[in-house]
Coordinates of C-alpha atoms in Angstrom, one line a residue:
Chain A
M1 CA 94.1 -45.4 6.1
D2 CA 96.5 -44.8 9.0
F3 CA 95.6 -42.3 11.7
L4 CA 98.0 -39.5 10.8
T5 CA 96.6 -39.5 7.2
E6 CA 93.1 -39.5 8.5
L7 CA 93.9 -36.6 10.9
K8 CA 95.5 -34.6 8.0
N9 CA 92.5 -35.2 5.8
R10 CA 90.2 -33.9 8.4
A11 CA 92.4 -30.8 9.0
A12 CA 92.4 -30.2 5.2
L13 CA 88.6 -30.2 5.3
V14 CA 88.8 -27.5 8.0
D15 CA 91.3 -25.5 6.0
R16 CA 89.1 -25.6 3.0
A17 CA 86.1 -24.4 5.0
L18 CA 88.1 -21.6 6.7
A19 CA 89.3 -20.4 3.3
Q20 CA 85.7 -20.3 2.1
Y21 CA 84.3 -18.5 5.2
M22 CA 87.0 -15.9 5.7
P23 CA 86.7 -12.4 4.3
P24 CA 89.2 -11.9 1.5
A25 CA 92.6 -10.4 2.1
D26 CA 91.7 -7.3 0.1
A27 CA 88.4 -6.6 2.0
Y28 CA 88.6 -3.0 3.5
P29 CA 90.6 -2.3 5.6
P30 CA 93.0 -4.7 3.9
L31 CA 95.8 -4.5 6.6
I32 CA 93.4 -6.1 9.2
H33 CA 92.1 -8.7 6.9
R34 CA 95.6 -9.7 5.8
A35 CA 96.7 -9.8 9.4
M36 CA 93.7 -12.0 10.3
R37 CA 94.4 -14.4 7.5
Y38 CA 98.2 -14.5 8.1
S39 CA 97.8 -16.1 11.6
L40 CA 94.8 -18.2 10.7
F41 CA 96.6 -19.8 7.8
A42 CA 100.0 -20.1 9.5
G43 CA 100.0 -23.9 9.7
G44 CA 97.8 -24.7 12.7
K45 CA 96.9 -28.3 13.3
R46 CA 93.2 -27.5 13.5
L47 CA 92.8 -29.8 16.5
R48 CA 89.9 -27.8 18.0
P49 CA 87.7 -27.9 14.9
V50 CA 88.7 -31.5 14.3
L51 CA 87.6 -32.3 17.8
A52 CA 84.2 -30.5 17.4
L53 CA 83.5 -32.4 14.1
A54 CA 84.6 -35.7 15.7
A55 CA 82.3 -35.1 18.7
A56 CA 79.4 -34.6 16.2
E57 CA 80.3 -37.9 14.6
A58 CA 80.5 -39.5 18.1
A59 CA 77.0 -38.2 18.8
G60 CA 75.8 -40.1 15.7
R61 CA 75.4 -37.1 13.4
N62 CA 76.7 -35.8 10.1
P63 CA 79.3 -33.3 11.2
E64 CA 78.8 -31.0 8.1
P65 CA 76.4 -28.5 9.7
V66 CA 78.8 -28.1 12.6
M67 CA 81.6 -26.9 10.4
P68 CA 81.1 -23.1 10.9
A69 CA 81.0 -23.6 14.7
A70 CA 84.1 -25.9 14.5
C71 CA 85.9 -23.2 12.5
A72 CA 84.9 -20.6 15.0
L73 CA 86.9 -22.4 17.7
E74 CA 90.0 -22.1 15.4
L75 CA 89.4 -18.4 15.2
I76 CA 89.3 -18.1 19.0
H77 CA 92.5 -20.3 19.3
T78 CA 94.2 -18.1 16.7
Y79 CA 93.2 -14.8 18.3
S80 CA 94.5 -16.0 21.6
L81 CA 97.9 -16.9 20.1
V82 CA 98.1 -13.5 18.3
H83 CA 97.5 -11.6 21.6
D84 CA 99.7 -13.9 23.7
D85 CA 102.6 -13.2 21.4
L86 CA 102.3 -9.4 21.8
P87 CA 105.3 -7.5 23.3
A88 CA 103.3 -6.7 26.4
M89 CA 102.5 -10.4 26.9
D90 CA 104.9 -13.2 26.0
N91 CA 106.8 -11.0 23.5
D92 CA 107.5 -13.8 21.0
D93 CA 109.0 -13.2 17.6
L94 CA 108.3 -16.7 16.1
R95 CA 105.2 -18.8 16.0
R96 CA 105.1 -22.1 14.1
G97 CA 108.4 -21.1 12.5
K98 CA 107.1 -17.8 11.1
P99 CA 107.4 -14.2 12.4
T100 CA 104.5 -13.5 14.8
N101 CA 101.6 -11.3 13.7
H102 CA 102.9 -8.1 15.3
R103 CA 106.4 -8.6 13.8
V104 CA 104.8 -8.6 10.4
F105 CA 101.9 -6.1 10.7
G106 CA 102.8 -4.0 13.7
E107 CA 101.4 -4.1 17.2
A108 CA 98.2 -2.0 16.5
A109 CA 97.2 -4.3 13.6
A110 CA 97.9 -7.4 15.6
I111 CA 95.7 -6.2 18.5
L112 CA 92.9 -5.4 16.2
A113 CA 93.3 -8.5 14.1
G114 CA 93.0 -10.6 17.3
D115 CA 89.9 -8.7 18.4
A116 CA 88.4 -9.2 14.9
L117 CA 89.1 -13.0 14.9
L118 CA 87.4 -13.3 18.3
T119 CA 84.4 -11.3 17.2
L120 CA 84.1 -13.2 13.9
A121 CA 84.0 -16.4 15.8
F122 CA 80.8 -15.5 17.5
G123 CA 79.4 -14.4 14.1
W124 CA 80.1 -17.8 12.7
L125 CA 78.6 -19.6 15.7
A126 CA 75.4 -17.5 15.5
G127 CA 75.2 -18.2 11.7
C128 CA 74.7 -21.9 12.6
A129 CA 71.1 -21.1 13.5
G130 CA 70.5 -21.1 9.8
S131 CA 70.8 -24.9 9.7
L132 CA 70.6 -26.0 13.3
P133 CA 68.1 -25.4 16.1
A134 CA 68.6 -21.9 17.5
E135 CA 68.3 -23.1 21.1
R136 CA 71.3 -25.3 20.7
V137 CA 73.2 -22.5 19.0
A138 CA 72.5 -20.1 21.9
R139 CA 73.6 -22.7 24.4
V140 CA 76.8 -23.3 22.6
I141 CA 77.6 -19.5 22.3
A142 CA 77.0 -19.1 26.1
E143 CA 79.4 -22.1 26.7
V144 CA 82.1 -20.9 24.3
A145 CA 82.0 -17.4 25.7
E146 CA 82.5 -18.8 29.2
A147 CA 85.3 -21.1 28.0
A148 CA 87.1 -18.3 26.2
G149 CA 86.4 -15.7 28.9
S150 CA 87.9 -14.4 32.1
A151 CA 87.1 -17.6 34.0
G152 CA 88.5 -19.7 31.1
L153 CA 91.1 -19.2 28.4
I154 CA 91.7 -15.5 29.3
G155 CA 91.9 -16.4 33.0
G156 CA 94.5 -19.0 32.2
Q157 CA 96.5 -16.6 30.1
A158 CA 96.3 -13.9 32.8
V159 CA 97.7 -16.2 35.5
D160 CA 100.4 -17.5 33.2
T161 CA 101.5 -14.0 32.2
L162 CA 101.1 -12.3 35.5
S163 CA 102.3 -14.8 38.0
S164 CA 105.9 -14.6 39.3
S165 CA 107.9 -17.8 39.3
A166 CA 107.8 -17.9 43.1
E167 CA 104.0 -18.2 43.0
M168 CA 104.2 -21.2 40.6
D169 CA 103.1 -24.4 42.3
E170 CA 101.3 -27.5 41.1
K171 CA 97.9 -25.9 41.8
T172 CA 98.7 -22.7 39.8
L173 CA 100.1 -24.8 37.0
E174 CA 97.0 -26.9 36.8
Y175 CA 94.8 -23.8 36.8
I176 CA 96.8 -22.4 33.8
H177 CA 96.7 -25.6 31.8
R178 CA 93.1 -26.4 32.6
H179 CA 92.1 -22.9 31.5
K180 CA 94.6 -22.0 28.7
T181 CA 94.2 -25.2 26.8
G182 CA 91.6 -27.3 28.5
A183 CA 88.7 -24.9 28.4
L184 CA 88.8 -24.6 24.6
F185 CA 89.3 -28.4 24.1
R186 CA 86.3 -28.9 26.3
A187 CA 84.2 -26.3 24.5
A188 CA 85.2 -27.7 21.1
V189 CA 83.9 -31.2 22.0
R190 CA 80.8 -29.9 23.7
T191 CA 80.1 -27.6 20.8
G192 CA 80.0 -30.5 18.3
A193 CA 78.0 -32.7 20.7
I194 CA 75.4 -30.1 21.7
L195 CA 74.8 -28.9 18.2
S196 CA 74.3 -32.5 17.2
G197 CA 71.7 -33.1 19.9
A198 CA 73.7 -35.5 22.1
D199 CA 71.8 -36.5 25.2
E200 CA 73.2 -35.4 28.6
A201 CA 74.8 -38.7 29.4
R202 CA 76.8 -38.8 26.2
L203 CA 77.6 -35.1 26.6
A204 CA 79.0 -35.8 30.1
S205 CA 81.2 -38.7 28.7
L206 CA 82.5 -36.5 25.9
T207 CA 83.2 -33.7 28.3
A208 CA 85.3 -36.1 30.5
Y209 CA 87.1 -37.2 27.4
A210 CA 87.9 -33.6 26.4
E211 CA 89.2 -32.6 29.8
N212 CA 91.6 -35.5 30.0
L213 CA 92.7 -35.0 26.4
G214 CA 93.4 -31.3 27.1
L215 CA 95.6 -32.3 30.0
A216 CA 97.5 -35.0 28.0
F217 CA 98.0 -32.5 25.2
Q218 CA 99.3 -29.7 27.4
I219 CA 101.7 -31.9 29.4
T220 CA 103.1 -33.4 26.1
D221 CA 103.5 -29.8 24.7
D222 CA 105.5 -28.9 27.8
I223 CA 107.7 -32.0 27.4
L224 CA 108.3 -31.3 23.7
D225 CA 109.2 -27.7 24.5
E226 CA 112.0 -28.9 26.7
S227 CA 113.2 -31.9 24.7
G228 CA 111.8 -31.5 21.2
D229 CA 113.5 -30.7 17.9
P230 CA 113.2 -26.9 17.4
A231 CA 113.1 -27.2 13.6
R232 CA 110.0 -29.3 13.8
M233 CA 108.4 -27.3 16.6
G234 CA 108.8 -23.8 15.0
K235 CA 110.0 -22.3 18.2
T236 CA 113.2 -22.4 20.2
A237 CA 113.5 -25.5 22.4
G238 CA 113.5 -24.4 26.1
S239 CA 111.7 -21.2 25.3
D240 CA 109.2 -21.7 28.0
Q241 CA 112.0 -22.1 30.5
K242 CA 113.6 -19.0 29.2
N243 CA 110.3 -17.1 29.7
K244 CA 110.0 -18.7 33.2
K245 CA 106.9 -20.4 32.1
A246 CA 105.3 -22.9 34.3
T247 CA 105.7 -26.4 32.9
Y248 CA 105.1 -30.0 34.0
P249 CA 108.6 -31.2 33.4
A250 CA 109.9 -28.2 35.5
L251 CA 107.7 -29.3 38.4
F252 CA 107.9 -33.1 38.1
G253 CA 110.8 -33.9 35.9
L254 CA 110.5 -35.4 32.4
E255 CA 109.7 -38.9 33.3
R256 CA 106.9 -38.3 35.8
A257 CA 105.4 -35.7 33.5
A258 CA 105.3 -38.2 30.6
E259 CA 103.6 -40.7 32.9
K260 CA 101.0 -38.1 33.8
A261 CA 100.4 -37.5 30.1
R262 CA 99.9 -41.2 29.4
R263 CA 97.5 -41.5 32.3
A264 CA 95.4 -38.6 31.2
A265 CA 95.3 -40.0 27.6
D266 CA 94.1 -43.4 29.1
A267 CA 91.5 -41.7 31.2
S268 CA 90.2 -39.9 28.1
V269 CA 89.8 -43.2 26.2
A270 CA 88.1 -44.8 29.2
A271 CA 85.5 -42.0 29.3
L272 CA 84.3 -43.2 26.0
E273 CA 83.6 -46.8 27.1
N274 CA 79.9 -46.6 26.3
F275 CA 80.6 -45.5 22.7
G276 CA 81.1 -47.8 19.7
A277 CA 82.9 -47.3 16.4
E278 CA 81.4 -43.8 16.1
A279 CA 84.1 -42.7 18.7
A280 CA 87.0 -44.6 17.1
F281 CA 88.6 -41.4 15.8
L282 CA 88.4 -39.7 19.2
R283 CA 90.1 -42.7 20.9
Q284 CA 92.9 -42.8 18.4
L285 CA 93.4 -39.1 18.7
A286 CA 93.9 -39.4 22.5
Q287 CA 96.6 -42.0 22.0
F288 CA 98.2 -40.0 19.2
V289 CA 98.4 -36.8 21.2
T290 CA 100.9 -38.3 23.7
G291 CA 102.9 -40.0 21.1
R292 CA 103.2 -37.1 18.7
D293 CA 106.7 -35.7 18.0
H294 CA 105.6 -32.3 16.9
Chain B
M1 CA 60.4 15.1 34.4
D2 CA 62.9 16.9 32.2
F3 CA 64.8 14.9 29.6
L4 CA 68.2 15.0 31.3
T5 CA 66.8 13.5 34.5
E6 CA 65.0 10.8 32.5
L7 CA 68.3 10.0 30.7
K8 CA 70.1 9.8 34.0
N9 CA 67.5 7.6 35.5
R10 CA 67.7 5.2 32.6
A11 CA 71.5 5.1 32.7
A12 CA 71.2 4.4 36.5
L13 CA 69.0 1.4 35.7
V14 CA 71.7 0.1 33.3
D15 CA 74.4 0.7 36.0
R16 CA 72.4 -1.3 38.4
A17 CA 72.1 -4.2 35.9
L18 CA 75.8 -4.1 35.0
A19 CA 76.7 -4.3 38.7
Q20 CA 74.4 -7.2 39.1
Y21 CA 75.7 -9.2 36.1
M22 CA 79.4 -8.5 36.4
P23 CA 81.7 -11.1 38.0
P24 CA 82.9 -9.7 41.3
A25 CA 86.3 -7.9 41.6
D26 CA 87.8 -10.7 43.6
A27 CA 86.8 -13.5 41.2
Y28 CA 90.0 -15.4 40.2
P29 CA 92.1 -14.1 38.6
P30 CA 91.4 -10.8 40.4
L31 CA 93.6 -8.5 38.4
I32 CA 91.6 -9.2 35.3
H33 CA 88.3 -8.8 37.0
R34 CA 89.3 -5.6 38.7
A35 CA 90.6 -4.3 35.3
M36 CA 87.3 -5.2 33.6
R37 CA 85.3 -3.4 36.3
Y38 CA 87.5 -0.4 36.4
S39 CA 86.8 0.7 32.9
L40 CA 83.2 -0.5 32.9
F41 CA 82.4 1.6 35.9
A42 CA 84.4 4.6 34.9
G43 CA 81.5 6.9 34.3
G44 CA 80.2 6.0 30.9
K45 CA 77.0 7.6 29.7
R46 CA 75.5 4.2 28.9
L47 CA 74.1 5.6 25.6
R48 CA 74.2 2.2 23.8
P49 CA 72.3 0.2 26.4
V50 CA 69.8 3.1 26.8
L51 CA 69.3 3.1 23.0
A52 CA 68.7 -0.7 23.0
L53 CA 66.1 -0.4 25.8
A54 CA 64.4 2.6 24.1
A55 CA 64.2 0.7 20.8
A56 CA 62.4 -2.1 22.6
E57 CA 60.0 0.4 24.0
A58 CA 59.5 2.0 20.6
A59 CA 58.7 -1.6 19.3
G60 CA 55.9 -1.6 21.9
R61 CA 57.5 -4.0 24.3
N62 CA 58.6 -4.1 27.9
P63 CA 62.4 -3.4 27.7
E64 CA 63.2 -5.6 30.8
P65 CA 64.1 -8.9 29.0
V66 CA 66.4 -6.9 26.7
M67 CA 68.6 -5.6 29.6
P68 CA 71.4 -8.2 29.4
A69 CA 71.7 -7.6 25.6
A70 CA 71.7 -3.9 26.2
C71 CA 74.4 -4.2 28.8
A72 CA 76.4 -6.4 26.4
L73 CA 76.7 -3.5 24.0
E74 CA 78.2 -1.4 26.8
L75 CA 80.8 -4.2 27.4
I76 CA 81.7 -4.0 23.7
H77 CA 81.9 -0.2 23.8
T78 CA 84.1 -0.4 26.9
Y79 CA 86.5 -3.1 25.5
S80 CA 87.0 -0.9 22.4
L81 CA 88.0 2.1 24.5
V82 CA 90.4 0.0 26.6
H83 CA 92.1 -1.3 23.5
D84 CA 92.0 2.0 21.7
D85 CA 93.8 3.7 24.6
L86 CA 96.7 1.2 24.5
P87 CA 100.3 2.5 23.8
A88 CA 100.4 0.7 20.5
M89 CA 97.1 2.4 19.5
D90 CA 96.2 5.9 20.6
N91 CA 98.5 5.8 23.6
D92 CA 96.1 7.8 25.9
D93 CA 96.8 8.4 29.6
L94 CA 93.4 9.7 30.5
R95 CA 89.8 8.6 29.7
R96 CA 86.8 10.3 31.3
G97 CA 89.2 12.2 33.6
K98 CA 90.7 9.0 35.0
P99 CA 94.0 7.1 34.2
T100 CA 93.4 4.7 31.3
N101 CA 93.2 1.0 32.0
H102 CA 96.8 0.1 31.0
R103 CA 98.1 3.0 33.2
V104 CA 96.5 1.4 36.2
F105 CA 96.8 -2.3 35.6
G106 CA 99.6 -2.6 33.0
E107 CA 99.4 -3.3 29.3
A108 CA 99.1 -7.1 29.5
A109 CA 96.1 -6.8 31.9
A110 CA 94.5 -4.1 29.8
I111 CA 94.7 -6.3 26.6
L112 CA 93.3 -9.3 28.5
A113 CA 90.6 -7.3 30.2
G114 CA 89.5 -5.9 26.8
D115 CA 89.4 -9.4 25.4
A116 CA 87.4 -10.6 28.4
L117 CA 84.8 -7.8 28.1
L118 CA 84.3 -8.5 24.4
T119 CA 83.9 -12.2 25.1
L120 CA 81.6 -11.7 28.0
A121 CA 79.3 -9.5 25.8
F122 CA 78.5 -12.6 23.6
G123 CA 77.9 -14.6 26.7
W124 CA 75.3 -12.1 27.9
L125 CA 73.7 -11.9 24.5
A126 CA 73.4 -15.7 24.3
G127 CA 71.9 -15.8 27.8
C128 CA 68.9 -13.8 26.5
A129 CA 67.7 -17.1 25.0
G130 CA 66.5 -18.0 28.5
S131 CA 63.7 -15.5 28.3
L132 CA 63.5 -14.5 24.6
P133 CA 63.0 -16.6 21.4
A134 CA 66.4 -18.2 20.5
E135 CA 66.0 -17.4 16.8
R136 CA 65.9 -13.7 17.6
V137 CA 68.9 -14.0 19.9
A138 CA 71.0 -15.8 17.2
R139 CA 70.1 -13.1 14.7
V140 CA 71.1 -10.4 17.1
I141 CA 74.4 -12.1 17.9
A142 CA 75.2 -12.4 14.2
E143 CA 74.4 -8.7 13.7
V144 CA 76.4 -7.5 16.8
A145 CA 79.4 -9.6 15.7
E146 CA 79.3 -7.9 12.3
A147 CA 78.9 -4.4 13.7
A148 CA 81.7 -5.0 16.1
G149 CA 84.0 -6.8 13.7
S150 CA 86.5 -6.1 11.0
A151 CA 83.9 -4.6 8.7
G152 CA 82.4 -2.5 11.6
L153 CA 83.8 -1.1 14.8
I154 CA 87.3 -2.7 14.4
G155 CA 87.5 -1.6 10.7
G156 CA 86.8 2.0 11.8
Q157 CA 89.4 1.8 14.5
A158 CA 91.9 0.3 12.1
V159 CA 91.5 3.0 9.5
D160 CA 91.6 5.7 12.2
T161 CA 94.8 4.4 13.8
L162 CA 96.6 3.3 10.7
S163 CA 95.8 6.1 8.2
S164 CA 98.3 8.9 7.7
S165 CA 97.0 12.4 7.8
A166 CA 97.7 12.8 4.1
E167 CA 95.1 10.0 3.4
M168 CA 92.4 11.7 5.4
D169 CA 89.6 13.0 3.2
E170 CA 85.9 13.3 3.7
K171 CA 85.3 9.7 2.5
T172 CA 87.8 8.2 4.9
L173 CA 86.5 10.3 7.7
E174 CA 82.9 9.2 7.0
Y175 CA 84.1 5.6 6.9
I176 CA 85.8 6.0 10.3
H177 CA 82.8 7.6 12.0
R178 CA 80.2 5.3 10.4
H179 CA 82.1 2.3 11.6
K180 CA 83.7 3.4 14.9
T181 CA 80.6 4.9 16.4
G182 CA 77.8 4.3 13.9
A183 CA 78.0 0.6 13.7
L184 CA 77.5 0.0 17.4
F185 CA 74.7 2.7 17.7
R186 CA 72.9 0.9 14.9
A187 CA 73.5 -2.5 16.4
A188 CA 72.2 -1.2 19.8
V189 CA 68.9 0.0 18.3
R190 CA 68.5 -3.1 16.2
T191 CA 69.2 -5.4 19.1
G192 CA 66.4 -3.8 21.1
A193 CA 64.0 -3.9 18.2
I194 CA 64.8 -7.4 17.0
L195 CA 64.7 -9.0 20.4
S196 CA 61.3 -7.3 20.9
G197 CA 59.9 -8.7 17.7
A198 CA 59.6 -5.4 15.7
D199 CA 58.3 -6.0 12.2
E200 CA 60.7 -5.3 9.3
A201 CA 59.2 -1.9 8.5
R202 CA 59.6 -0.6 12.0
L203 CA 63.1 -2.1 12.1
A204 CA 64.1 -0.2 9.0
S205 CA 62.8 3.1 10.4
L206 CA 64.7 2.5 13.7
T207 CA 67.8 1.6 11.7
A208 CA 67.6 4.9 9.8
Y209 CA 67.1 6.7 13.1
A210 CA 70.2 5.0 14.6
E211 CA 72.5 5.7 11.6
N212 CA 71.7 9.4 11.6
L213 CA 71.9 9.6 15.4
G214 CA 75.4 8.1 15.3
L215 CA 76.5 10.6 12.8
A216 CA 75.1 13.5 14.8
F217 CA 76.7 12.2 17.9
Q218 CA 80.1 11.7 16.3
I219 CA 80.3 15.2 14.7
T220 CA 79.2 16.8 18.0
D221 CA 81.9 14.8 19.8
D222 CA 84.5 16.1 17.3
I223 CA 83.3 19.7 17.9
L224 CA 83.5 19.3 21.6
D225 CA 87.0 18.0 21.4
E226 CA 88.1 21.2 19.7
S227 CA 86.1 23.7 21.7
G228 CA 84.8 22.0 24.8
D229 CA 85.7 22.5 28.5
P230 CA 88.5 19.9 29.2
A231 CA 87.4 19.6 32.9
R232 CA 83.9 18.4 31.8
M233 CA 85.2 16.2 29.0
G234 CA 87.8 14.3 31.0
K235 CA 90.4 14.6 28.3
T236 CA 92.6 17.4 27.0
A237 CA 90.7 19.7 24.5
G238 CA 92.3 19.5 21.1
S239 CA 93.7 16.0 21.9
D240 CA 92.3 14.7 18.6
Q241 CA 94.2 17.4 16.8
K242 CA 97.4 16.5 18.7
N243 CA 97.0 12.9 17.7
K244 CA 96.3 14.0 14.1
K245 CA 92.9 12.4 14.3
A246 CA 90.4 13.0 11.6
T247 CA 87.6 15.3 12.7
Y248 CA 84.7 17.1 11.1
P249 CA 85.7 20.6 12.3
A250 CA 89.2 20.0 10.8
L251 CA 87.7 19.2 7.4
F252 CA 84.7 21.6 7.4
G253 CA 85.3 24.2 10.1
L254 CA 83.3 24.4 13.3
E255 CA 80.2 26.1 11.8
R256 CA 79.6 23.8 8.9
A257 CA 80.3 20.8 11.1
A258 CA 77.6 22.0 13.6
E259 CA 75.2 22.4 10.8
K260 CA 75.9 18.8 9.6
A261 CA 75.2 17.5 13.1
R262 CA 71.9 19.4 13.4
R263 CA 70.8 18.0 10.0
A264 CA 71.7 14.5 11.0
A265 CA 69.7 14.9 14.2
D266 CA 66.7 16.2 12.3
A267 CA 67.0 13.2 9.9
S268 CA 67.0 10.8 12.8
V269 CA 63.8 12.3 14.2
A270 CA 62.2 12.3 10.8
A271 CA 62.9 8.6 10.4
L272 CA 60.5 8.0 13.3
E273 CA 57.5 9.7 11.7
N274 CA 55.4 6.6 11.8
F275 CA 55.9 6.1 15.5
G276 CA 53.8 7.7 18.2
A277 CA 54.5 8.4 21.9
E278 CA 56.4 5.1 22.3
A279 CA 59.3 6.8 20.4
A280 CA 59.2 10.1 22.3
F281 CA 62.3 9.3 24.3
L282 CA 64.3 8.4 21.1
R283 CA 63.2 11.7 19.5
Q284 CA 64.3 13.8 22.5
L285 CA 67.6 11.9 22.6
A286 CA 68.4 12.9 19.1
Q287 CA 67.8 16.6 19.8
F288 CA 69.7 16.3 23.1
V289 CA 72.8 14.7 21.5
T290 CA 73.6 17.8 19.4
G291 CA 72.9 20.2 22.2
R292 CA 74.9 18.4 24.9
D293 CA 77.8 20.2 26.4
H294 CA 79.7 17.1 27.7

C-alpha cells in the first residue's frame, strides 16, 4: 500500500471513531451540537490523532485504547480553528472550502461550540482511565492542558493575532509556529507514547520527532499559502499575506523557507534512529509533510 | 465566629491559593495573562471552590489536597462569565462593578483569555494526581467536563442566549438554571467529595444538597436582579429584564419566586440529615444563600 492510501485509511479510522463518540446533532440544545459537528466533520486531515496513534504503535503497543485520547486532540484542534476564524480574531469566511462556523451558525453559537469542543476533549481524555492506567491519563491531561493553554496553542494564537507587523521578526514568528502548531503536534505524539507506557528515552526521541515535524509542517503550510492552488487548499492563496500574517516565505523567501522545511523533516526522521519498523509510518509521514501539495 | 466572617475567611484562603497557582501577569504573552488575572481577581465570591472544600470536609477529610481542584472550578466559572459578557453573547459592559474583560482588553484577548482559563482548569485538576489517587482525579475530570460541557454549563448558556422570549416557559427556564448554575455547583460539591473518597451514599446526599442549593441560589440571584441595590450588585438592576433574560420573578412574581428559593434551600439542608457537625458549614451556607443581599 502506498503511503497516501495508508494515511487516508488511518484518517478514516479516526473519522469513524469521532462519529461514534460525538453527541448526536439533535442532542439538546441542537444548535450547539450541530455547530460542533459541522466543524469537526468539515474535512480535517486528522493529522494529530493519526500522530497519537502512530506514536502508540512506535512505543510497541496496540493503538486502539489510545483512540479516544487521539480524537480529543482533534477536538482541540477544531475548537482552535473555530475561535481563530471569529470576526474578532482572523475574521475568516472560509475554512477548508466551506463557510466558517460563525458564518453558518452565528457568532454566539460558534463561541459556545468552540468552548464545548475544548471541554469535551478533556472528557474524552479522562474517559481513557477506563482502559488505561489512571496515572498515565492524569499525566497526559496535564500535558495537553499545558500544550493547549496560554503558554502553548493559545499563547501562539494571541501573539499571532495581537502582534503588529512591525513587531514580526524571526523570533516572534518561531514563537507563533512553535506554539500554534508545534505544541499540539508535540502533545499528540507524547499522548500516544505516554498512554502506551513508552520509557523516558523513547519518549524523548518521539518528542524531538514531533517538534521538528511541527516546524516542517508549518513552514510548508506557509509556502502553500503563498504559492498553492486555492481550489485544493480551500482558502484564498495569499490570504495570510492579506491578513499581514507572519510567514516563513515572507521573512526568508520561498527557496530558503523550503530548505528549512526539508531540514526540519530530516531532523524529525533522524530523531527516530533508535526505532525499527514500528516507526516506519512516522518516518514516512515526516517526508510526506514537506512534499504534500495540499 | 459568625457565618459571614467564616465564609469570607474561606474565600480568602481560595484567593491566596489562586494567587499562588496563577501564571504571573507578565508571563509571555502578557496581554493574555493580564486578561486572565483581571477577571479571576475581579471580586468573585469563590462560592464554587468554597463548596468543593466544604464537601471534602463533610466527607470527613482535610480539604487541603482538594484546593487546586476547587480553584479549577473558579477558573471555569470565570471563563464562562468572560465569554457570556462578549458582544456576540450578552454584550455586557459591567461585571461586579468593573468594565468587562473585552471592554478592557479587547474582544480577541477576552475570547483567548476565556479559552485559557478553561484549559488551565483541566491542568489544575490533573495536577491533583500528584497528591490524590489518580483514579479519583480522572473520574472528577470526566464529571467536570460533562458539567461544563454542551449538556451542562454551555448548554444552559446556549439556550439562554439563543432562545427567543416567546420560547421561554418554566421548563426552558429550569433547564437554563439547572445547567448554567446548577451543573457547576453540583460538580463542585462532587469534586470535593469524590477526591476525598466519600462513599456512594454520602456522595448521593451531597449531590442532592448541591442541586437544591444551585436552584435556591439562582432564584435568589434573579430576585436580586429585579429588586436589589445596583451599587451593591455591580450591575444595573433590571438588566436581565432589559436583555429579555428568563427569570423566576418574571414567570412567577417576586413572592412565589422567593418561596421557591426558600423551599429549595430547605431541601438542600434536608439532604444532609445523615451528616453531623462536619456538614454544619454546608447547612449554614444553604440558609445564607437565600437571605443574602448581594
